[in-house]
Short mmCIF file of C-alpha atoms and ligand atoms in Angstrom, two decimals:
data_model
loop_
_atom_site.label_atom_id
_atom_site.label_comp_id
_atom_site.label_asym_id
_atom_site.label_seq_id
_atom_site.Cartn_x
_atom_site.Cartn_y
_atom_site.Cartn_z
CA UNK A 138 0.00 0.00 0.00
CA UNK A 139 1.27 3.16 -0.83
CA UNK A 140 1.41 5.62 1.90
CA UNK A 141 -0.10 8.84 1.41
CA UNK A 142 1.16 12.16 3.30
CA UNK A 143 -0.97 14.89 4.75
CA UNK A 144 -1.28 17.92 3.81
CA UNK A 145 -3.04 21.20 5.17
CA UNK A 146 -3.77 24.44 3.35
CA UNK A 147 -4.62 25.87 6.33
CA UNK A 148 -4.34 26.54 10.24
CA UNK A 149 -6.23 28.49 13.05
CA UNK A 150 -3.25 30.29 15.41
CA UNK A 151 -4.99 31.88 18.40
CA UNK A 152 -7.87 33.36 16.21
CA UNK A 153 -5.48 34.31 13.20
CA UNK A 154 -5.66 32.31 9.99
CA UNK A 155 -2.53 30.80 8.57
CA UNK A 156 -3.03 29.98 4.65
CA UNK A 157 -0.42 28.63 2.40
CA UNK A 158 0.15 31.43 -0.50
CA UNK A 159 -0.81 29.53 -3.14
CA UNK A 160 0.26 32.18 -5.99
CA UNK A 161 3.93 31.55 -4.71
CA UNK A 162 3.97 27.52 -5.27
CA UNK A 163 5.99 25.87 -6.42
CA UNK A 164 8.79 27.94 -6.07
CA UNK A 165 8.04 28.71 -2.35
CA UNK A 166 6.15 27.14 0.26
CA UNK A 167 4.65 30.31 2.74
CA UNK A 168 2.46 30.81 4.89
CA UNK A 169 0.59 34.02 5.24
CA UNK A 170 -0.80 35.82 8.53
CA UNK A 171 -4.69 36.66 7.88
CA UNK A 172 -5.29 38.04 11.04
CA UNK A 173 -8.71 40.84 9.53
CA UNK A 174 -11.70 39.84 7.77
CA UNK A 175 -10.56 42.43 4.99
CA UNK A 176 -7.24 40.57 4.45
CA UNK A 177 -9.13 37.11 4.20
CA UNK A 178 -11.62 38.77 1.72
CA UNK A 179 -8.14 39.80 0.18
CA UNK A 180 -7.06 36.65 -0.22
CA UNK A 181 -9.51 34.64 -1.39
CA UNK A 182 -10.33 37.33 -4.28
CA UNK A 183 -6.32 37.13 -5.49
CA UNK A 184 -6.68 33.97 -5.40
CA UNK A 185 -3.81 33.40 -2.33
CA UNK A 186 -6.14 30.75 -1.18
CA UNK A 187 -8.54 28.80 -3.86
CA UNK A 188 -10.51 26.04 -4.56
CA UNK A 189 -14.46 25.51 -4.16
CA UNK A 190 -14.57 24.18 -0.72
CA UNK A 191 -11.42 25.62 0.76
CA UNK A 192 -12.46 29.25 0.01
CA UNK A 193 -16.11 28.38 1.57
CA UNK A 194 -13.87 27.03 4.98
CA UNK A 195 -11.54 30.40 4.59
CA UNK A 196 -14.77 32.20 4.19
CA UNK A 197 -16.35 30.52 7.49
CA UNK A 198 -13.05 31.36 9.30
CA UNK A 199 -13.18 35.23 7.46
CA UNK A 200 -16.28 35.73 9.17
CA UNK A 201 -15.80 34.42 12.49
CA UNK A 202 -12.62 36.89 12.35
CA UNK A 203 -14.34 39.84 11.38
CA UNK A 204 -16.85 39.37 14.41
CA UNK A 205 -14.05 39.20 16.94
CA UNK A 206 -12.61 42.35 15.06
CA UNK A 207 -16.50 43.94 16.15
CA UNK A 208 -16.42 42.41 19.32
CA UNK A 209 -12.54 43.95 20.27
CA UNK A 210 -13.80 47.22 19.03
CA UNK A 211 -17.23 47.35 21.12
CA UNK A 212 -18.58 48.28 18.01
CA UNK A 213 -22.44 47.02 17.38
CA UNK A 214 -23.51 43.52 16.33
CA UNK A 215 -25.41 44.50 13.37
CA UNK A 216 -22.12 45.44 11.48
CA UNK A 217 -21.44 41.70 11.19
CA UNK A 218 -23.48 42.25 7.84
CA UNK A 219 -20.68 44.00 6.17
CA UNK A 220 -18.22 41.50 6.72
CA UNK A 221 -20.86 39.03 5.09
CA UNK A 222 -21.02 41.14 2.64
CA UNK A 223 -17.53 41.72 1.69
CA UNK A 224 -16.53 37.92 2.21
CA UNK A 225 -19.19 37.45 -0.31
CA UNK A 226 -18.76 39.95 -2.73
CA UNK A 227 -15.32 38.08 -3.45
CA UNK A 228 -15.77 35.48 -6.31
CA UNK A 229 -19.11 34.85 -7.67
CA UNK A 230 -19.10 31.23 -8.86
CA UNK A 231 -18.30 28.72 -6.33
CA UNK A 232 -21.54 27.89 -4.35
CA UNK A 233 -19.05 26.88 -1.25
CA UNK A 234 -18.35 30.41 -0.17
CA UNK A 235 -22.25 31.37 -0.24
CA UNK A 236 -23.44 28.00 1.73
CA UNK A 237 -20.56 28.18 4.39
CA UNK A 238 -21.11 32.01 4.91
CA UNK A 239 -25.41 31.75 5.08
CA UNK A 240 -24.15 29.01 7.91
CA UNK A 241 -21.97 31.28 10.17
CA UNK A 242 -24.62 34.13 9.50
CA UNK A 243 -28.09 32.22 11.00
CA UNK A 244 -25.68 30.53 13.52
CA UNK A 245 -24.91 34.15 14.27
CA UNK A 246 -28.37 34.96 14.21
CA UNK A 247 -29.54 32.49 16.66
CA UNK A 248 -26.87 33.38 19.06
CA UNK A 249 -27.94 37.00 19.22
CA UNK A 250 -31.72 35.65 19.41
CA UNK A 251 -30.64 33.51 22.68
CA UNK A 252 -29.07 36.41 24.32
CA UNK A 253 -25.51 34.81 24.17
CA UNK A 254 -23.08 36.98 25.35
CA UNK A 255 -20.46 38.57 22.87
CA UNK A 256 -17.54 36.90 23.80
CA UNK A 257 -18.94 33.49 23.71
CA UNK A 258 -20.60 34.51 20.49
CA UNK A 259 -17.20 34.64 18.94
CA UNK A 260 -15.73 31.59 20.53
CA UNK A 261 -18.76 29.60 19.05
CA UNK A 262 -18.30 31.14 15.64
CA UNK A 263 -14.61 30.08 15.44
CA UNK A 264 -15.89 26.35 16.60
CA UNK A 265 -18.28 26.43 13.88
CA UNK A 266 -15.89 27.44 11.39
CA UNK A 267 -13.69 24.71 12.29
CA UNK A 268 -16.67 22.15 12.08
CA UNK A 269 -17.28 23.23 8.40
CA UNK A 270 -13.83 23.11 7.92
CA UNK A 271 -13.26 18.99 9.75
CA UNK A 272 -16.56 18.09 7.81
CA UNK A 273 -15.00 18.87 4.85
CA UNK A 274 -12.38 17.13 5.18
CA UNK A 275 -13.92 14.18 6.05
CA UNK A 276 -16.40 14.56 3.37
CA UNK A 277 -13.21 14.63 0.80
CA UNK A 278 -12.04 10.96 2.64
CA UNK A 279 -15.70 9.35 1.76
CA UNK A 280 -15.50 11.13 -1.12
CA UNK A 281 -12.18 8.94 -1.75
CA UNK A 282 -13.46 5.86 -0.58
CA UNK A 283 -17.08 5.88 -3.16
CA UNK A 284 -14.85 6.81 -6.02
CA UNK A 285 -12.03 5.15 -5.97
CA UNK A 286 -13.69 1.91 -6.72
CA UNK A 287 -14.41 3.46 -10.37
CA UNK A 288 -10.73 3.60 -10.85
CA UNK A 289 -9.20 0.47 -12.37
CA UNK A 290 -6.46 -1.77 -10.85
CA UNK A 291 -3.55 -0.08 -13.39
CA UNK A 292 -4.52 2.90 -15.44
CA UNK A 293 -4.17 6.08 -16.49
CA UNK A 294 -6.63 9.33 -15.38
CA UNK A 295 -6.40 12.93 -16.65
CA UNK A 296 -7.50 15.44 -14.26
CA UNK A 297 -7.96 19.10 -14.78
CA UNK A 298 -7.24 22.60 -12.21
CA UNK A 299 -6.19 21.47 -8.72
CA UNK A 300 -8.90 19.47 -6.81
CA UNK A 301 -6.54 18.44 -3.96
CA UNK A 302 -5.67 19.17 -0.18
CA UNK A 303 -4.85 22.63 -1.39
CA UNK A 304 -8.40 23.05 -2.93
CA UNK A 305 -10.09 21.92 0.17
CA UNK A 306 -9.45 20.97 3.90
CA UNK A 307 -7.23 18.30 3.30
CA UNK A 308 -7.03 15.44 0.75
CA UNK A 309 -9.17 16.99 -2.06
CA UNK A 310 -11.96 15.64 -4.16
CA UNK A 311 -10.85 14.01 -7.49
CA UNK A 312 -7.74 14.26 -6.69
CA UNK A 313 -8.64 12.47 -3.26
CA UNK A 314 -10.37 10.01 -4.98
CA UNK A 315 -6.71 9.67 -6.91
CA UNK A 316 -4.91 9.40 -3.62
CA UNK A 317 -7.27 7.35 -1.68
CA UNK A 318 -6.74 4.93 -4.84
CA UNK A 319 -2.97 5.15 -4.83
CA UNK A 320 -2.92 4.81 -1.22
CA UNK A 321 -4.84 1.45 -1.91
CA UNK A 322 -2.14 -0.21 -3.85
CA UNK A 323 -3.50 0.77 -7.08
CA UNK A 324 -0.92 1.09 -10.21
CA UNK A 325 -2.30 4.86 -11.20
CA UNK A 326 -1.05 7.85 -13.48
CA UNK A 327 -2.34 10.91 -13.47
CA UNK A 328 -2.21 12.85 -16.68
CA UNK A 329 -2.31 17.03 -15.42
CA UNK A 330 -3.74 19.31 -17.23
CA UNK A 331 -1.69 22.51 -16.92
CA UNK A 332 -4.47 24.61 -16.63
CA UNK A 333 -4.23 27.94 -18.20
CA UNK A 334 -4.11 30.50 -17.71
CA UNK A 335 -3.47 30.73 -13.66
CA UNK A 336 -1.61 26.92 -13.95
CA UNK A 337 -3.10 25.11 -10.94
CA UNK A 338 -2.44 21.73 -12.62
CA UNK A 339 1.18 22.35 -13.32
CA UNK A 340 1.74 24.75 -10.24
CA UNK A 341 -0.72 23.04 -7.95
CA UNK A 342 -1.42 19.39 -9.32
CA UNK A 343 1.82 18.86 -10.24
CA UNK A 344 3.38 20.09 -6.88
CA UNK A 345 0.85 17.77 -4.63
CA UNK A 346 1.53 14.85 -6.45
CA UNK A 347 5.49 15.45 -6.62
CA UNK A 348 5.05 15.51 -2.84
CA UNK A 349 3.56 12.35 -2.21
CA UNK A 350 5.50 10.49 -5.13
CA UNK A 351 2.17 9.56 -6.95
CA UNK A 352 3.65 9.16 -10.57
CA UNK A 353 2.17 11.97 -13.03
CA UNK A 354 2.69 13.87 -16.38
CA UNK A 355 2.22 17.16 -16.99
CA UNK A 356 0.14 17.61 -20.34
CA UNK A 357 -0.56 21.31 -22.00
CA UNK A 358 -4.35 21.45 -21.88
CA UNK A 359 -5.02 20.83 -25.70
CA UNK A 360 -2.91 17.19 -25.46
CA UNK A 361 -5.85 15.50 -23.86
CA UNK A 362 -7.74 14.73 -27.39
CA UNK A 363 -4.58 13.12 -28.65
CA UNK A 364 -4.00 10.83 -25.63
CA UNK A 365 -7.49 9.76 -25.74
CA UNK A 366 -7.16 8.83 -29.23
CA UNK A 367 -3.93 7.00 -28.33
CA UNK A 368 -6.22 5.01 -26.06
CA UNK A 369 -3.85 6.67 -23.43
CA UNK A 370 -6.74 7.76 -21.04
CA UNK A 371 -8.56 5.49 -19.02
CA UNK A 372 -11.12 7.98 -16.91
CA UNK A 373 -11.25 11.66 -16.59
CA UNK A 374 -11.63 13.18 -12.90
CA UNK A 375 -12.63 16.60 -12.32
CA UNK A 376 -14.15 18.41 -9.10
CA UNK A 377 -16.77 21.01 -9.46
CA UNK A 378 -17.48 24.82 -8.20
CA UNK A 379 -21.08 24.84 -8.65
CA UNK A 380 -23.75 21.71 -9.10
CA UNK A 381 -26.83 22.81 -10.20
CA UNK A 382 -29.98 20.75 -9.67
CA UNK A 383 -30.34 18.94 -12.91
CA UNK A 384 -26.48 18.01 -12.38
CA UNK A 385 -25.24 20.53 -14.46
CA UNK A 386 -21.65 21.34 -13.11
CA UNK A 387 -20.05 24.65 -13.45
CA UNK A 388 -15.77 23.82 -13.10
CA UNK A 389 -12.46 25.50 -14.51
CA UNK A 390 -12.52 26.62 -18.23
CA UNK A 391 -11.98 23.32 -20.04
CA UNK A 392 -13.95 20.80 -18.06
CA UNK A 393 -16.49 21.44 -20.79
CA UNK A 394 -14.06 20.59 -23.44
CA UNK A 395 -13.01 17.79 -21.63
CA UNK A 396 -16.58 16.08 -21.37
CA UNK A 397 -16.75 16.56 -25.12
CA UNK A 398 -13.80 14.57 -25.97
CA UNK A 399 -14.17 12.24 -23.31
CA UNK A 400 -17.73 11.55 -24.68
CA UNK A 401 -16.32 11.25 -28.17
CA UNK A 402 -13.68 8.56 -26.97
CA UNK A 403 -16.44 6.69 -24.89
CA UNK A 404 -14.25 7.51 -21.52
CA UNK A 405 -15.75 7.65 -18.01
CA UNK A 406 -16.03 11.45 -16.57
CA UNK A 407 -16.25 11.88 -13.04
CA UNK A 408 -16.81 14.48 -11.13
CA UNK A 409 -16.18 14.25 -7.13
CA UNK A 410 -17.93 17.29 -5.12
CA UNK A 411 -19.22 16.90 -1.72
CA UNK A 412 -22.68 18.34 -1.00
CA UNK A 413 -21.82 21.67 -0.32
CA UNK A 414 -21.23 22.35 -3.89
CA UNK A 415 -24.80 21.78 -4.82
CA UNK A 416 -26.82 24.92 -5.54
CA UNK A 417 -30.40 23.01 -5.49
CA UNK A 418 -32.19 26.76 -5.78
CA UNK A 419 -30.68 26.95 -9.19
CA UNK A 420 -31.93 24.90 -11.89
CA UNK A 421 -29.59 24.69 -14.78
CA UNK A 422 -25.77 25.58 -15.64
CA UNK A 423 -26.75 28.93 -17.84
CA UNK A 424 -27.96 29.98 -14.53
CA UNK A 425 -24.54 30.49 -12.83
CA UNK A 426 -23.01 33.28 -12.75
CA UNK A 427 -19.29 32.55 -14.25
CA UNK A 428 -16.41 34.82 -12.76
CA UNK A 429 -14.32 36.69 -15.67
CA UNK A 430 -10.84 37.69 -14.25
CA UNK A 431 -8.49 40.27 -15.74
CA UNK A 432 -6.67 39.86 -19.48
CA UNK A 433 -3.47 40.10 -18.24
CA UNK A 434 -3.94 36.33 -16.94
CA UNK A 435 -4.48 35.09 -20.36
CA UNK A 436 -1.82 38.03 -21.75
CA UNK A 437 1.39 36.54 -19.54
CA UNK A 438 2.67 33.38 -18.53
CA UNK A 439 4.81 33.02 -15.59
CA UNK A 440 4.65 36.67 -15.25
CA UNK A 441 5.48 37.04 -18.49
CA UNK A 442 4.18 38.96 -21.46
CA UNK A 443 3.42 36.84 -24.26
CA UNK A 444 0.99 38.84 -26.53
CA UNK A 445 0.98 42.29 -28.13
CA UNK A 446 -0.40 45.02 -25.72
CA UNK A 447 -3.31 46.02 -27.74
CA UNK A 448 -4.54 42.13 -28.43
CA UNK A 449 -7.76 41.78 -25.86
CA UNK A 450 -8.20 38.71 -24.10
CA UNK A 451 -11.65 36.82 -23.09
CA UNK A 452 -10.42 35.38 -19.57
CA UNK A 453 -13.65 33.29 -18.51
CA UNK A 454 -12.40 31.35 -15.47
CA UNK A 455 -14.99 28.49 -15.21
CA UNK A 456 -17.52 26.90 -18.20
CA UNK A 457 -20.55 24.64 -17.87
CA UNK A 458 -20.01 20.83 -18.37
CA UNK A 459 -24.11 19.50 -19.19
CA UNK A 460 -25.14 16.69 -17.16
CA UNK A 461 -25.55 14.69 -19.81
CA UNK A 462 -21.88 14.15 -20.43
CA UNK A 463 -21.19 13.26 -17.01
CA UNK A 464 -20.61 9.80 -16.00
CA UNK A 465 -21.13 9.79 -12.34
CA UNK A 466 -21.22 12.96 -9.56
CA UNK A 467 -19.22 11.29 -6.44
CA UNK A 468 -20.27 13.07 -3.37
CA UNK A 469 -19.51 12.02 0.59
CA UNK A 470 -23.17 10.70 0.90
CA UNK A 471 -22.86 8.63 -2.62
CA UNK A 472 -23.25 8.32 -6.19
CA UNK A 473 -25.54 10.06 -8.78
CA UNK A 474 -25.72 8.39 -12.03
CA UNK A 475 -27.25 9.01 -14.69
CA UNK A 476 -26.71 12.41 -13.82
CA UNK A 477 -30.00 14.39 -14.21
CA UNK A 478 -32.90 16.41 -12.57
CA UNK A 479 -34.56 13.26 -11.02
CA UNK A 480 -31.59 11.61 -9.67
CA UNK A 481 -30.31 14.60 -7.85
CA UNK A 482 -33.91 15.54 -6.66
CA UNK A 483 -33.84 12.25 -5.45
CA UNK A 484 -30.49 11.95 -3.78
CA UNK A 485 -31.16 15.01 -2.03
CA UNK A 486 -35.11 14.46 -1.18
CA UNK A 487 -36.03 17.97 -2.54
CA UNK A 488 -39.26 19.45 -2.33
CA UNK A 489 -38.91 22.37 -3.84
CA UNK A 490 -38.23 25.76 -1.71
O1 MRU B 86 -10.19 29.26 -9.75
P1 MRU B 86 -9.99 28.14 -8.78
O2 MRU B 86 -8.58 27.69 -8.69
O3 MRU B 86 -10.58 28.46 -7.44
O4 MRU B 86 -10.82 26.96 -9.41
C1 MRU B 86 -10.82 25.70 -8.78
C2 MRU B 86 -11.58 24.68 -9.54
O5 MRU B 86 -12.16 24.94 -10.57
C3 MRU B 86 -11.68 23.32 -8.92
O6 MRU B 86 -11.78 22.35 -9.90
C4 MRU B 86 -12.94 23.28 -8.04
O7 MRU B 86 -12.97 24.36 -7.16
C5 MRU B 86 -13.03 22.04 -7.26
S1 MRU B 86 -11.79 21.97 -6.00
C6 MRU B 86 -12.03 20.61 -5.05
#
């Protein structure tokens, strides 16, 4: 059996956040000091921490800092609002951030309704923040242990963006699912999508899988056609940002791409989310709003220029992948497959609201 090392993205130091700076990997491994609500806002809008679940665990740990700032500065309870607000106002597509921040707010809300007093108001906060965040990463090790089994003995799987302990709590989602499948013995490569333009497969991917020795090749994003014609590829994995409830999945630019081709070469794609990515209140993938990011991304690589300065760019950082091209969703509480408005009605019980 292999053996699998942990790995963090984050840790709470006496009600300061500690966040690996993501923009600086590979080259350097540092950890920054959030220690305000504004600076974790900051950094989950420049992307210093990112990922759909971890930035919904930063977000939960963002707001539980900003109501100790309010509490330190006997200021009034009510301006708890604005630091929901500006956590929220930070990027627009992953449903994580929304979910974990509605939870700190009505726990908030209930706390003030009981009477609690300020102090233990924050202490709870921070406990609930850590919650979200230990939930998620157990939710990433079930999320290991259902998929895994859709991974064959010796094989190779092309995953997309970084879906790994740095994109959640610990462990990841497909790339958990990669782990949890290396870690049980199984002869795997992982084919890594570079990920343009902001790299998380080769900066990110790359780097998580270098650390725990789980063999891998880097692949520019527009190989992955070529390999699957090779009959190179044996299953795509890819996480998700958004899940909507006829299991449309909104992921980084060129998941969409990827279904296509995977489709066309009669490949299994996967996509491992646990059930905080699920946006049940919206009903289809044109429905999300997808984040655009500045030109310059798509303008430079490795910080540097590589088109003319008066070419625009179109720098869409996620795309819609329909339902209909996914094999299986792989959450912490099961499978969905087919993938479709009845199955994920079902899995989750909904009745409507
Ligand atoms: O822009 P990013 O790096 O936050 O985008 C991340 C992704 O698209 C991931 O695939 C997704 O969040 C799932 S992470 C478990």
């Amino acid at each position: 059996m292999g053996k699998v090392k942990d790995l963090r993205p984050i840790k709470l130091q006496e009600r300061k956040l500690l966040a690996i700076n993501q923009l600086l990997l590979p080259k350097e491994l540092k950890w920054e000091t959030l220690e305000t609500y504004q600076q974790v806002a900051k950094a989950i809008k420049d992307m210093v921490v990112r990922g759909a679940p971890l930035i919904g665990v930063v977000g939960a740990y963002g707001f539980a800092i900003g109501v100790n700032q309010i509490v330190s500065q006997n200021q009034d309870l009510s301006k708890a609002e604005e630091v929901y607000n500006t956590l929220k106002n930070t990027r627009p597509t992953a449903v994580n951030l929304f979910w974990a921040l509605d939870r700190m707010w009505n726990k908030l809300q209930k706390l003030i309704n009981n009477g609690v007093e300020k102090e233990t108001i924050v202490e709870t906060l921070f406990k609930e923040a850590k919650k979200i965040e230990m939930e998620d990463y157990h939710a990433n090790r079930n999320i290991g242990g259902y998929g895994e089994v859709f991974l064959p003995e010796k094989g190779n799987i092309l995953t997309h963006c970084n879906t790994g302990a740095l994109a959640t709590s610990g462990w990841g989602t497909a790339l958990g699912i990669i782990r949890t499948a290396f870690e049980n013995g199984k002869d795997i490569k992982v084919f890594v999508d570079e990920t343009r333009p902001y790299l998380q497969g080769a900066r990110l991917t790359a780097w998580e899988l270098e650390y725990e020795g789980i063999p891998h090749y880097l692949i520019t994003d527009n190989s992955a056609g070529f390999l699957m014609k090779k009959g190179m590829v044996d299953a795509v994995v890819v996480g998700a940002d958004r899940i909507t409830r006829n299991g449309d999945v909104a992921n980084k630019i060129g998941t969409y791409t990827l279904s296509v081709l995977a489709k066309e070469h009669n490949i299994p794609f996967y996509v491992a989310a646990p059930t905080s990515t699920f946006d049940l209140k919206t009903l289809k993938g044109e429905d999300i709003p997808i984040e655009e990011r500045p030109q310059e991304e798509v303008k430079t690589c490795g910080g540097k220029q590589i088109a003319p300065d008066g070419t625009q760019a179109i720098n869409y950082s996620f795309d819609i992948t329909p339902s209909s091209n996914i094999t299986a969703i792989i959450t912490e509480r099961g499978i969905i497959s087919p993938v479709n408005r009845e199955n994920v009605e079902k899995f989750f019980e909904y009745k409507g609201g």
